[in-house]
mmCIF file of C-alpha atoms and ligand atoms in Angstrom:
data_model
loop_
_atom_site.group_PDB
_atom_site.id
_atom_site.type_symbol
_atom_site.label_atom_id
_atom_site.label_comp_id
_atom_site.label_asym_id
_atom_site.label_seq_id
_atom_site.Cartn_x
_atom_site.Cartn_y
_atom_site.Cartn_z
ATOM 1 C CA MET A 9 14.544 -3.029 12.387
ATOM 2 C CA THR A 10 17.932 -1.620 11.529
ATOM 3 C CA ASP A 11 18.298 -3.518 8.289
ATOM 4 C CA ARG A 12 17.579 -0.981 5.556
ATOM 5 C CA PRO A 13 16.955 -2.260 2.022
ATOM 6 C CA GLY A 14 20.169 -0.572 0.944
ATOM 7 C CA ASP A 15 22.158 -2.359 3.644
ATOM 8 C CA ARG A 16 21.249 -5.900 2.974
ATOM 9 C CA GLY A 17 23.108 -6.398 -0.300
ATOM 10 C CA ALA A 18 20.427 -8.824 -1.482
ATOM 11 C CA ARG A 19 20.720 -7.575 -5.038
ATOM 12 C CA LYS A 20 24.458 -7.203 -5.380
ATOM 13 C CA ASP A 21 24.560 -6.593 -9.101
ATOM 14 C CA SER A 22 21.801 -3.978 -9.149
ATOM 15 C CA PRO A 23 21.868 -0.443 -7.712
ATOM 16 C CA GLU A 24 20.737 0.256 -4.147
ATOM 17 C CA PHE A 25 17.068 0.996 -3.321
ATOM 18 C CA GLU A 26 17.627 4.781 -3.183
ATOM 19 C CA THR A 27 19.239 4.797 -6.635
ATOM 20 C CA THR A 28 16.503 2.648 -8.159
ATOM 21 C CA ALA A 29 13.875 4.972 -6.673
ATOM 22 C CA VAL A 30 15.400 8.018 -8.386
ATOM 23 C CA THR A 31 16.454 6.865 -11.853
ATOM 24 C CA HIS A 32 15.312 3.338 -12.739
ATOM 25 C CA ALA A 33 13.507 3.238 -16.136
ATOM 26 C CA GLU A 34 14.021 6.978 -16.590
ATOM 27 C CA GLN A 35 17.491 7.270 -18.115
ATOM 28 C CA PRO A 36 18.209 10.357 -20.258
ATOM 29 C CA SER A 37 18.726 8.205 -23.358
ATOM 30 C CA HIS A 38 15.054 7.195 -23.237
ATOM 31 C CA ASP A 39 13.986 10.149 -25.351
ATOM 32 C CA GLU A 40 16.641 10.448 -27.974
ATOM 33 C CA ARG A 41 15.468 13.775 -29.344
ATOM 34 C CA ALA A 42 15.882 16.030 -26.323
ATOM 35 C CA GLY A 43 17.662 13.877 -23.772
ATOM 36 C CA ASP A 44 15.221 14.739 -20.953
ATOM 37 C CA VAL A 45 16.571 13.518 -17.628
ATOM 38 C CA THR A 46 13.018 12.821 -16.483
ATOM 39 C CA MET A 47 10.350 10.890 -18.350
ATOM 40 C CA PRO A 48 8.053 13.292 -20.258
ATOM 41 C CA ILE A 49 4.280 13.046 -19.793
ATOM 42 C CA HIS A 50 3.304 11.231 -22.963
ATOM 43 C CA LEU A 51 -0.295 12.265 -23.574
ATOM 44 C CA ALA A 52 -0.752 10.793 -27.061
ATOM 45 C CA SER A 53 -3.525 8.229 -27.219
ATOM 46 C CA THR A 54 -2.095 6.621 -30.374
ATOM 47 C CA TYR A 55 1.288 6.136 -32.069
ATOM 48 C CA GLU A 56 2.391 6.041 -35.686
ATOM 49 C CA VAL A 57 3.566 2.608 -36.778
ATOM 50 C CA ASP A 58 6.294 1.850 -39.351
ATOM 51 C CA GLY A 59 4.068 0.330 -42.008
ATOM 52 C CA ILE A 60 1.661 -2.492 -42.705
ATOM 53 C CA ASP A 61 3.293 -5.797 -41.857
ATOM 54 C CA PRO A 62 0.958 -8.789 -41.468
ATOM 55 C CA ASP A 63 3.835 -10.790 -39.981
ATOM 56 C CA VAL A 64 4.208 -8.572 -36.912
ATOM 57 C CA SER A 65 1.627 -9.342 -34.254
ATOM 58 C CA LEU A 66 0.506 -6.572 -31.929
ATOM 59 C CA GLU A 67 1.487 -8.812 -29.049
ATOM 60 C CA GLU A 68 5.093 -8.500 -30.134
ATOM 61 C CA LEU A 69 5.268 -4.708 -29.935
ATOM 62 C CA ASP A 70 7.878 -4.088 -27.277
ATOM 63 C CA PRO A 71 7.828 -0.907 -25.162
ATOM 64 C CA GLU A 72 11.457 -1.657 -24.338
ATOM 65 C CA GLU A 73 12.156 -1.026 -28.018
ATOM 66 C CA ASN A 74 10.020 2.132 -27.984
ATOM 67 C CA GLN A 75 7.246 0.323 -29.871
ATOM 68 C CA TYR A 76 3.844 1.619 -28.912
ATOM 69 C CA LEU A 77 0.428 1.317 -30.575
ATOM 70 C CA TYR A 78 -2.312 2.721 -28.356
ATOM 71 C CA SER A 79 -2.034 4.196 -24.871
ATOM 72 C CA ARG A 80 -4.502 1.926 -23.073
ATOM 73 C CA LEU A 81 -2.267 -0.998 -24.097
ATOM 74 C CA SER A 82 0.993 0.723 -23.284
ATOM 75 C CA ASN A 83 2.200 4.252 -22.712
ATOM 76 C CA PRO A 84 5.826 5.373 -22.237
ATOM 77 C CA THR A 85 5.211 7.301 -19.003
ATOM 78 C CA ARG A 86 3.154 4.497 -17.479
ATOM 79 C CA HIS A 87 5.668 1.917 -18.682
ATOM 80 C CA ALA A 88 8.527 3.736 -16.916
ATOM 81 C CA LEU A 89 6.514 3.819 -13.676
ATOM 82 C CA GLU A 90 5.580 0.142 -13.962
ATOM 83 C CA LYS A 91 9.221 -0.823 -14.429
ATOM 84 C CA ARG A 92 10.361 1.234 -11.473
ATOM 85 C CA LEU A 93 7.666 -0.098 -9.142
ATOM 86 C CA ALA A 94 8.484 -3.683 -10.151
ATOM 87 C CA ALA A 95 12.172 -3.050 -9.449
ATOM 88 C CA LEU A 96 11.474 -1.510 -6.027
ATOM 89 C CA GLU A 97 9.290 -4.466 -4.977
ATOM 90 C CA GLY A 98 11.840 -6.923 -6.384
ATOM 91 C CA GLY A 99 9.415 -8.313 -9.003
ATOM 92 C CA ASP A 100 9.579 -8.868 -12.760
ATOM 93 C CA HIS A 101 6.260 -7.333 -13.833
ATOM 94 C CA GLY A 102 4.430 -4.188 -12.717
ATOM 95 C CA MET A 103 0.969 -3.094 -13.834
ATOM 96 C CA ALA A 104 -0.319 0.356 -12.941
ATOM 97 C CA PHE A 105 -4.034 0.961 -12.437
ATOM 98 C CA ALA A 106 -6.381 3.919 -12.077
ATOM 99 C CA SER A 107 -6.713 3.235 -8.308
ATOM 100 C CA GLY A 108 -5.531 0.860 -5.618
ATOM 101 C CA THR A 109 -9.030 -0.609 -5.689
ATOM 102 C CA SER A 110 -8.729 -1.498 -9.378
ATOM 103 C CA ALA A 111 -5.311 -3.110 -8.747
ATOM 104 C CA VAL A 112 -6.941 -5.267 -6.037
ATOM 105 C CA VAL A 113 -10.006 -6.226 -8.095
ATOM 106 C CA ALA A 114 -7.851 -7.179 -11.114
ATOM 107 C CA THR A 115 -5.424 -9.212 -8.990
ATOM 108 C CA VAL A 116 -8.210 -11.098 -7.205
ATOM 109 C CA THR A 117 -10.104 -11.677 -10.475
ATOM 110 C CA ALA A 118 -6.910 -13.000 -12.082
ATOM 111 C CA SER A 119 -6.466 -15.475 -9.206
ATOM 112 C CA VAL A 120 -9.950 -16.961 -8.694
ATOM 113 C CA SER A 121 -12.783 -18.554 -10.688
ATOM 114 C CA PRO A 122 -16.447 -19.029 -9.720
ATOM 115 C CA GLY A 123 -16.684 -21.843 -7.162
ATOM 116 C CA ASP A 124 -13.233 -21.155 -5.723
ATOM 117 C CA HIS A 125 -12.437 -20.509 -2.072
ATOM 118 C CA VAL A 126 -10.505 -17.546 -0.635
ATOM 119 C CA VAL A 127 -9.025 -17.008 2.831
ATOM 120 C CA ALA A 128 -8.551 -13.365 3.810
ATOM 121 C CA PHE A 129 -7.459 -11.389 6.878
ATOM 122 C CA ASP A 130 -10.571 -10.243 8.794
ATOM 123 C CA ASP A 131 -8.962 -6.827 9.298
ATOM 124 C CA LEU A 132 -8.713 -5.697 5.649
ATOM 125 C CA TYR A 133 -8.979 -2.208 4.168
ATOM 126 C CA GLY A 134 -12.733 -1.426 4.234
ATOM 127 C CA GLY A 135 -13.174 -1.195 0.467
ATOM 128 C CA THR A 136 -11.366 -4.497 -0.102
ATOM 129 C CA LYS A 137 -13.513 -6.271 2.480
ATOM 130 C CA THR A 138 -16.697 -4.922 0.889
ATOM 131 C CA MET A 139 -15.375 -5.969 -2.545
ATOM 132 C CA PHE A 140 -14.802 -9.536 -1.334
ATOM 133 C CA LYS A 141 -18.280 -9.725 0.232
ATOM 134 C CA GLU A 142 -20.467 -7.875 -2.237
ATOM 135 C CA LEU A 143 -18.692 -8.561 -5.528
ATOM 136 C CA PHE A 144 -16.835 -11.878 -5.195
ATOM 137 C CA CYS A 145 -19.166 -13.674 -2.704
ATOM 138 C CA ASP A 146 -22.577 -12.285 -3.598
ATOM 139 C CA ARG A 147 -22.222 -11.962 -7.367
ATOM 140 C CA LEU A 148 -19.346 -14.138 -8.557
ATOM 141 C CA ASP A 149 -19.881 -17.297 -6.495
ATOM 142 C CA VAL A 150 -16.520 -17.162 -4.714
ATOM 143 C CA ALA A 151 -16.537 -18.312 -1.061
ATOM 144 C CA VAL A 152 -14.469 -16.103 1.253
ATOM 145 C CA ASP A 153 -13.509 -16.949 4.830
ATOM 146 C CA PHE A 154 -12.232 -14.056 6.931
ATOM 147 C CA VAL A 155 -9.851 -15.104 9.714
ATOM 148 C CA ASP A 156 -7.715 -13.416 12.338
ATOM 149 C CA ALA A 157 -4.434 -13.898 10.491
ATOM 150 C CA ARG A 158 -2.324 -12.652 13.428
ATOM 151 C CA ASP A 159 -2.518 -16.341 14.257
ATOM 152 C CA THR A 160 -1.013 -18.343 11.361
ATOM 153 C CA ASP A 161 -2.844 -21.456 12.632
ATOM 154 C CA ALA A 162 -6.154 -19.714 11.916
ATOM 155 C CA VAL A 163 -5.033 -19.419 8.285
ATOM 156 C CA SER A 164 -3.883 -23.045 8.044
ATOM 157 C CA ASP A 165 -7.160 -24.214 9.623
ATOM 158 C CA ALA A 166 -9.155 -22.217 7.051
ATOM 159 C CA VAL A 167 -7.388 -23.221 3.817
ATOM 160 C CA ARG A 168 -8.820 -26.121 1.809
ATOM 161 C CA ASP A 169 -7.904 -28.012 -1.339
ATOM 162 C CA ASP A 170 -10.059 -25.628 -3.355
ATOM 163 C CA THR A 171 -8.507 -22.473 -1.846
ATOM 164 C CA ALA A 172 -7.251 -20.476 -4.828
ATOM 165 C CA LEU A 173 -6.189 -17.297 -3.056
ATOM 166 C CA VAL A 174 -4.945 -16.151 0.346
ATOM 167 C CA TRP A 175 -5.246 -12.369 0.735
ATOM 168 C CA MET A 176 -3.346 -10.449 3.405
ATOM 169 C CA GLU A 177 -2.554 -6.929 4.540
ATOM 170 C CA THR A 178 0.082 -6.126 7.111
ATOM 171 C CA PRO A 179 0.063 -3.869 9.079
ATOM 172 C CA THR A 180 -3.714 -3.484 9.003
ATOM 173 C CA ASN A 181 -5.850 -0.404 9.204
ATOM 174 C CA PRO A 182 -6.384 1.152 11.750
ATOM 175 C CA LEU A 183 -5.103 -1.153 14.517
ATOM 176 C CA LEU A 184 -1.722 -1.995 12.969
ATOM 177 C CA ARG A 185 -2.108 -5.737 13.346
ATOM 178 C CA LEU A 186 0.523 -7.886 11.651
ATOM 179 C CA CYS A 187 0.540 -11.270 10.000
ATOM 180 C CA ASP A 188 3.572 -13.443 9.308
ATOM 181 C CA ILE A 189 3.992 -13.304 5.515
ATOM 182 C CA GLU A 190 6.675 -15.986 5.345
ATOM 183 C CA ALA A 191 4.689 -18.491 7.446
ATOM 184 C CA ILE A 192 1.457 -17.764 5.568
ATOM 185 C CA ALA A 193 3.304 -18.179 2.245
ATOM 186 C CA SER A 194 4.084 -21.783 3.151
ATOM 187 C CA VAL A 195 0.473 -22.394 4.205
ATOM 188 C CA ALA A 196 -0.721 -21.023 0.839
ATOM 189 C CA GLU A 197 1.852 -23.078 -1.019
ATOM 190 C CA SER A 198 0.772 -26.276 0.756
ATOM 191 C CA VAL A 199 -2.643 -26.068 -0.973
ATOM 192 C CA GLY A 200 -1.376 -24.501 -4.198
ATOM 193 C CA ALA A 201 -3.041 -21.132 -3.502
ATOM 194 C CA THR A 202 -1.777 -17.739 -4.657
ATOM 195 C CA LEU A 203 -0.686 -15.432 -1.833
ATOM 196 C CA GLY A 204 -1.468 -11.750 -2.432
ATOM 197 C CA VAL A 205 -0.304 -9.042 -0.035
ATOM 198 C CA ASP A 206 -1.471 -5.422 0.059
ATOM 199 C CA ASN A 207 1.751 -3.607 0.991
ATOM 200 C CA THR A 208 0.284 -0.077 0.981
ATOM 201 C CA PHE A 209 0.947 0.716 4.656
ATOM 202 C CA LEU A 210 4.723 0.229 4.561
ATOM 203 C CA SER A 211 5.847 0.625 0.928
ATOM 204 C CA PRO A 212 8.684 -1.553 -0.414
ATOM 205 C CA TYR A 213 11.131 0.603 1.515
ATOM 206 C CA PHE A 214 10.046 -1.046 4.764
ATOM 207 C CA GLN A 215 8.663 -4.411 3.592
ATOM 208 C CA ARG A 216 9.034 -6.549 0.482
ATOM 209 C CA PRO A 217 6.483 -9.405 0.552
ATOM 210 C CA LEU A 218 7.792 -11.070 -2.644
ATOM 211 C CA GLU A 219 11.100 -11.718 -0.870
ATOM 212 C CA LEU A 220 9.100 -13.381 1.916
ATOM 213 C CA GLY A 221 7.276 -15.757 -0.433
ATOM 214 C CA ALA A 222 4.194 -13.831 -1.594
ATOM 215 C CA ASP A 223 3.191 -14.355 -5.237
ATOM 216 C CA VAL A 224 1.825 -10.881 -5.877
ATOM 217 C CA VAL A 225 1.938 -7.499 -4.139
ATOM 218 C CA VAL A 226 -0.523 -4.650 -4.610
ATOM 219 C CA HIS A 227 -0.452 -1.009 -3.544
ATOM 220 C CA SER A 228 -2.672 1.957 -3.486
ATOM 221 C CA THR A 229 -0.009 4.277 -4.968
ATOM 222 C CA THR A 230 -2.325 7.051 -3.734
ATOM 223 C CA LYS A 231 -0.605 6.662 -0.365
ATOM 224 C CA TYR A 232 3.178 6.465 0.259
ATOM 225 C CA LEU A 233 4.379 5.677 -3.270
ATOM 226 C CA ASN A 234 3.074 8.924 -4.739
ATOM 227 C CA GLY A 235 3.321 10.464 -1.305
ATOM 228 C CA HIS A 236 1.869 13.930 -1.927
ATOM 229 C CA SER A 237 -1.911 13.420 -1.684
ATOM 230 C CA ASP A 238 -2.457 14.545 -5.267
ATOM 231 C CA SER A 239 -3.047 11.377 -7.293
ATOM 232 C CA ILE A 240 -5.221 8.261 -7.108
ATOM 233 C CA GLY A 241 -3.556 5.117 -8.444
ATOM 234 C CA GLY A 242 -2.613 1.501 -7.860
ATOM 235 C CA VAL A 243 -0.143 -1.150 -8.904
ATOM 236 C CA ALA A 244 0.240 -4.926 -8.921
ATOM 237 C CA VAL A 245 3.724 -6.481 -8.976
ATOM 238 C CA THR A 246 4.597 -10.143 -9.488
ATOM 239 C CA SER A 247 7.394 -12.357 -10.813
ATOM 240 C CA ASP A 248 4.903 -15.053 -11.867
ATOM 241 C CA ASP A 249 4.697 -14.766 -15.673
ATOM 242 C CA GLU A 250 1.303 -16.475 -15.930
ATOM 243 C CA LEU A 251 -0.284 -14.361 -13.227
ATOM 244 C CA ALA A 252 1.233 -11.246 -14.833
ATOM 245 C CA ASP A 253 -0.394 -12.202 -18.149
ATOM 246 C CA GLU A 254 -3.780 -12.573 -16.459
ATOM 247 C CA ILE A 255 -3.512 -9.310 -14.508
ATOM 248 C CA GLY A 256 -2.165 -7.528 -17.586
ATOM 249 C CA PHE A 257 -5.091 -8.808 -19.675
ATOM 250 C CA LEU A 258 -7.553 -7.418 -17.118
ATOM 251 C CA GLN A 259 -5.671 -4.122 -16.851
ATOM 252 C CA ARG A 260 -5.540 -3.481 -20.595
ATOM 253 C CA VAL A 261 -8.487 -5.373 -22.074
ATOM 254 C CA GLY A 262 -10.785 -7.041 -19.535
ATOM 255 C CA MET A 263 -11.310 -3.878 -17.519
ATOM 256 C CA GLY A 264 -9.240 -1.185 -19.218
ATOM 257 C CA ASN A 265 -8.622 0.735 -16.008
ATOM 258 C CA VAL A 266 -5.099 1.971 -16.623
ATOM 259 C CA LEU A 267 -3.297 4.765 -14.787
ATOM 260 C CA ALA A 268 -3.368 8.042 -16.741
ATOM 261 C CA PRO A 269 -0.033 9.501 -17.988
ATOM 262 C CA PHE A 270 -0.207 12.555 -15.718
ATOM 263 C CA ASP A 271 -0.697 10.383 -12.636
ATOM 264 C CA ALA A 272 2.109 8.084 -13.809
ATOM 265 C CA PHE A 273 4.360 11.147 -14.024
ATOM 266 C CA LEU A 274 3.368 12.368 -10.543
ATOM 267 C CA THR A 275 4.015 8.941 -9.056
ATOM 268 C CA LEU A 276 7.390 8.586 -10.835
ATOM 269 C CA ARG A 277 8.307 11.952 -9.371
ATOM 270 C CA GLY A 278 7.026 11.057 -5.900
ATOM 271 C CA LEU A 279 9.003 7.808 -5.901
ATOM 272 C CA LYS A 280 12.300 9.660 -6.192
ATOM 273 C CA THR A 281 11.993 10.749 -2.576
ATOM 274 C CA LEU A 282 10.334 7.580 -1.223
ATOM 275 C CA PRO A 283 13.338 6.516 0.907
ATOM 276 C CA LEU A 284 13.836 10.052 2.299
ATOM 277 C CA ARG A 285 10.157 10.428 3.081
ATOM 278 C CA MET A 286 9.826 6.986 4.648
ATOM 279 C CA ARG A 287 12.786 7.606 6.950
ATOM 280 C CA GLN A 288 11.269 10.893 8.124
ATOM 281 C CA HIS A 289 7.747 9.440 8.448
ATOM 282 C CA GLU A 290 9.188 6.741 10.664
ATOM 283 C CA THR A 291 11.338 9.056 12.801
ATOM 284 C CA ASN A 292 8.336 11.327 13.386
ATOM 285 C CA ALA A 293 5.887 8.477 14.017
ATOM 286 C CA ALA A 294 8.247 6.821 16.498
ATOM 287 C CA GLU A 295 8.601 10.096 18.438
ATOM 288 C CA ILE A 296 4.870 10.695 18.498
ATOM 289 C CA ALA A 297 4.124 7.084 19.469
ATOM 290 C CA ALA A 298 6.585 7.307 22.374
ATOM 291 C CA TYR A 299 5.075 10.632 23.476
ATOM 292 C CA LEU A 300 1.488 9.327 23.357
ATOM 293 C CA ASP A 301 2.502 6.091 25.090
ATOM 294 C CA GLU A 302 3.624 8.136 28.117
ATOM 295 C CA HIS A 303 0.688 10.560 28.097
ATOM 296 C CA GLU A 304 -1.928 10.190 30.819
ATOM 297 C CA GLY A 305 -4.662 11.376 28.457
ATOM 298 C CA VAL A 306 -4.063 8.325 26.249
ATOM 299 C CA SER A 307 -5.166 4.843 27.235
ATOM 300 C CA ARG A 308 -3.538 2.879 24.415
ATOM 301 C CA VAL A 309 -1.167 3.328 21.464
ATOM 302 C CA TYR A 310 -0.958 1.049 18.433
ATOM 303 C CA TYR A 311 2.340 1.304 16.536
ATOM 304 C CA PRO A 312 4.440 -1.678 15.370
ATOM 305 C CA GLY A 313 7.680 0.173 16.145
ATOM 306 C CA LEU A 314 6.817 0.348 19.868
ATOM 307 C CA ARG A 315 8.187 -2.376 22.118
ATOM 308 C CA SER A 316 4.753 -2.606 23.710
ATOM 309 C CA HIS A 317 3.207 -3.714 20.382
ATOM 310 C CA PRO A 318 2.090 -7.331 20.949
ATOM 311 C CA GLN A 319 3.775 -8.414 17.690
ATOM 312 C CA TYR A 320 6.969 -6.388 18.063
ATOM 313 C CA ASP A 321 9.155 -9.474 17.446
ATOM 314 C CA LEU A 322 7.417 -10.179 14.152
ATOM 315 C CA ALA A 323 7.746 -6.504 13.190
ATOM 316 C CA GLU A 324 11.493 -6.691 13.847
ATOM 317 C CA ARG A 325 11.836 -9.798 11.724
ATOM 318 C CA GLN A 326 9.589 -8.897 8.824
ATOM 319 C CA MET A 327 9.778 -5.127 8.499
ATOM 320 C CA ASP A 328 12.671 -2.721 8.007
ATOM 321 C CA GLY A 329 10.848 0.022 9.905
ATOM 322 C CA GLY A 330 7.660 0.757 11.817
ATOM 323 C CA GLY A 331 6.153 3.008 9.133
ATOM 324 C CA GLY A 332 4.304 6.287 9.499
ATOM 325 C CA VAL A 333 0.803 5.306 10.650
ATOM 326 C CA LEU A 334 -0.259 4.924 14.281
ATOM 327 C CA SER A 335 -3.516 4.839 16.206
ATOM 328 C CA PHE A 336 -4.370 5.681 19.786
ATOM 329 C CA GLU A 337 -7.248 5.642 22.235
ATOM 330 C CA LEU A 338 -7.985 8.903 23.962
ATOM 331 C CA ASP A 339 -8.993 8.504 27.569
ATOM 332 C CA GLY A 340 -12.462 10.038 27.134
ATOM 333 C CA ASP A 341 -15.771 9.837 25.301
ATOM 334 C CA LEU A 342 -16.742 10.989 21.827
ATOM 335 C CA GLU A 343 -17.163 14.588 22.977
ATOM 336 C CA VAL A 344 -13.550 14.665 24.269
ATOM 337 C CA VAL A 345 -12.379 13.207 20.939
ATOM 338 C CA GLN A 346 -14.296 15.877 19.004
ATOM 339 C CA ARG A 347 -12.790 18.681 21.093
ATOM 340 C CA PHE A 348 -9.257 17.244 20.863
ATOM 341 C CA VAL A 349 -9.355 16.975 17.073
ATOM 342 C CA ALA A 350 -10.806 20.488 16.746
ATOM 343 C CA GLU A 351 -7.875 21.913 18.759
ATOM 344 C CA LEU A 352 -5.227 20.513 16.363
ATOM 345 C CA ASP A 353 -3.642 22.827 13.790
ATOM 346 C CA GLU A 354 -0.936 20.654 12.221
ATOM 347 C CA PHE A 355 -3.111 17.552 11.682
ATOM 348 C CA ALA A 356 -5.894 17.979 9.135
ATOM 349 C CA LEU A 357 -8.993 15.927 9.878
ATOM 350 C CA ALA A 358 -9.077 13.767 6.749
ATOM 351 C CA VAL A 359 -9.086 10.160 5.589
ATOM 352 C CA SER A 360 -6.242 8.662 3.520
ATOM 353 C CA LEU A 361 -2.594 8.461 4.519
ATOM 354 C CA GLY A 362 0.952 8.383 3.263
ATOM 355 C CA GLY A 363 1.285 12.020 2.175
ATOM 356 C CA VAL A 364 3.960 14.426 3.374
ATOM 357 C CA GLU A 365 1.402 16.284 5.519
ATOM 358 C CA SER A 366 0.087 14.914 8.814
ATOM 359 C CA LEU A 367 -3.539 13.776 8.866
ATOM 360 C CA ILE A 368 -5.776 12.544 11.652
ATOM 361 C CA GLU A 369 -9.018 10.638 11.296
ATOM 362 C CA HIS A 370 -11.719 9.092 13.452
ATOM 363 C CA PRO A 371 -12.227 5.523 12.156
ATOM 364 C CA ALA A 372 -15.614 4.978 13.857
ATOM 365 C CA SER A 373 -17.257 7.908 12.047
ATOM 366 C CA MET A 374 -15.041 8.111 8.950
ATOM 367 C CA THR A 375 -13.124 5.160 7.378
ATOM 368 C CA HIS A 376 -15.004 2.480 9.295
ATOM 369 C CA SER A 377 -18.470 4.060 9.433
ATOM 370 C CA PRO A 378 -19.894 1.595 6.874
ATOM 371 C CA LEU A 379 -19.388 -1.183 9.466
ATOM 372 C CA THR A 380 -22.127 -1.868 12.010
ATOM 373 C CA PRO A 381 -21.355 -0.905 15.641
ATOM 374 C CA GLU A 382 -21.133 -4.641 16.417
ATOM 375 C CA GLU A 383 -18.584 -5.211 13.637
ATOM 376 C CA ARG A 384 -16.531 -2.267 14.883
ATOM 377 C CA GLU A 385 -16.644 -3.592 18.426
ATOM 378 C CA GLU A 386 -15.546 -7.019 17.251
ATOM 379 C CA LEU A 387 -12.529 -5.487 15.495
ATOM 380 C CA GLY A 388 -11.691 -3.261 18.479
ATOM 381 C CA ILE A 389 -12.542 0.079 16.843
ATOM 382 C CA THR A 390 -13.995 2.237 19.609
ATOM 383 C CA ASP A 391 -15.426 5.771 19.512
ATOM 384 C CA SER A 392 -12.284 7.089 21.220
ATOM 385 C CA LEU A 393 -9.859 5.672 18.652
ATOM 386 C CA LEU A 394 -7.965 8.098 16.400
ATOM 387 C CA ARG A 395 -5.647 7.197 13.518
ATOM 388 C CA VAL A 396 -2.756 9.437 12.547
ATOM 389 C CA SER A 397 -0.831 9.466 9.286
ATOM 390 C CA VAL A 398 2.318 11.184 10.486
ATOM 391 C CA GLY A 399 3.820 13.514 7.881
ATOM 392 C CA VAL A 400 7.380 14.733 7.356
ATOM 393 C CA GLU A 401 7.046 18.096 9.155
ATOM 394 C CA HIS A 402 9.465 18.850 11.989
ATOM 395 C CA PRO A 403 8.510 16.519 14.866
ATOM 396 C CA LYS A 404 8.890 19.397 17.344
ATOM 397 C CA ASP A 405 5.923 21.201 15.781
ATOM 398 C CA LEU A 406 3.801 18.062 15.680
ATOM 399 C CA LEU A 407 4.506 17.268 19.344
ATOM 400 C CA ALA A 408 3.827 20.875 20.390
ATOM 401 C CA ASP A 409 0.498 20.803 18.562
ATOM 402 C CA LEU A 410 -0.564 17.589 20.304
ATOM 403 C CA GLU A 411 0.603 18.935 23.670
ATOM 404 C CA SER A 412 -1.408 22.144 23.325
ATOM 405 C CA ALA A 413 -4.524 20.201 22.272
ATOM 406 C CA PHE A 414 -4.193 18.050 25.430
ATOM 407 C CA GLU A 415 -3.712 21.151 27.576
ATOM 408 C CA ARG A 416 -6.835 22.799 26.210
ATOM 409 C CA LEU A 417 -8.887 19.676 26.976
ATOM 410 C CA ASP A 418 -8.462 20.230 30.724
HETATM 411 C C1 LIG B 519 -6.331 3.313 0.170
HETATM 412 C C2 LIG B 519 -6.139 1.843 0.227
HETATM 413 C C3 LIG B 519 -6.673 0.998 -0.761
HETATM 414 C C4 LIG B 519 -7.538 1.527 -1.883
HETATM 415 O O1 LIG B 519 -6.810 2.331 -2.740
HETATM 416 P P1 LIG B 519 -7.465 3.502 -3.643
HETATM 417 O O2 LIG B 519 -6.281 4.094 -4.319
HETATM 418 O O3 LIG B 519 -8.184 4.421 -2.709
HETATM 419 O O4 LIG B 519 -8.422 2.843 -4.572
HETATM 420 C C5 LIG B 519 -6.418 -0.359 -0.664
HETATM 421 N N1 LIG B 519 -5.693 -0.869 0.360
HETATM 422 C C6 LIG B 519 -5.180 -0.087 1.331
HETATM 423 C C7 LIG B 519 -4.411 -0.716 2.440
HETATM 424 C C8 LIG B 519 -5.389 1.288 1.300
HETATM 425 O O5 LIG B 519 -4.891 2.055 2.282
#
């Protein structure tokens, strides 16, 4: 996993990843009046037009030409963010939503019709799994089969001629399971299905599914892309013009759940440091994973950057880094887990991930509490499992905090 996006020279005639993250779609010339070097927060809900011209259709208004009509349809701050996110994922179209959840629901809705079949990873983000079951299956007559996509054969066995969508996440939450995007892309293609990948856990800095054959990528920008735990948002990126039209219709008209200008500004600002943050998240996570792996108070560590990860070879091939999230099993019961977490100072007990500060959470009672105990057992989520979103603090302080919590357990 030494191949950084900036090293691979895949896009020779465009700037490197780090440069795109800082300035793409935010050049000083964008606002000709003041020459701001950053995109202003455009709060206006509506824009003055040049005059009444029955020959100009609203569809033809081009944000690239600074033509705006109404902010739900297009807004300069949101437009800059959408362009930058598309560029970072290597896609042609980006659409920013009010949450990751709304990016997922719009992308799935754009890809399926009632009566269609979907194949999805059985280890999806909780909200997405509930959405598939309770919205698409129960109310919209879409059949969804959940399979263990670590095994590509399970995906090829499940797809059918009427499969319209294959939906993947990799690595998954909280057990950091991987699926082979490139192999699954050819399975999806063989039945003419769209492949969507939720790339939230790694960000485009460490994994770019479109390059591996996915048709559309979504993110909860709430996590690494914004990176500071102060905004809820989402994005869908694709190079498929037709799919982009469908998702764009849902974003602007069908659902109208666009990202607000202030959140677009925060995310544009967060993106500038994405490569720096991701490198530090990974360095810190790798150190903590290695420390926990050796610790006698820990029975198991899940981190794709560890050689002991069962899919380490796939991680090496598919990802440019192990990311910043890891999980581990404490050697003890729920009471030991409660005491351990209470002893930590540097890791706030909180759900979510991808911010600069370290967080720890207990999946069984927090993110995965809506599941039944049987469902949790089937997935391998025990009462002694903890998930850590490793921040960008100095690793020495994080390790010392963990060490003192272990010492006080004895
Ligand atoms: C958080 C998350 C979501 C949902 O995003 P929101 O911004 O909370 O709506 C979807 N997928 C993954 C993998 C997530 O971590």
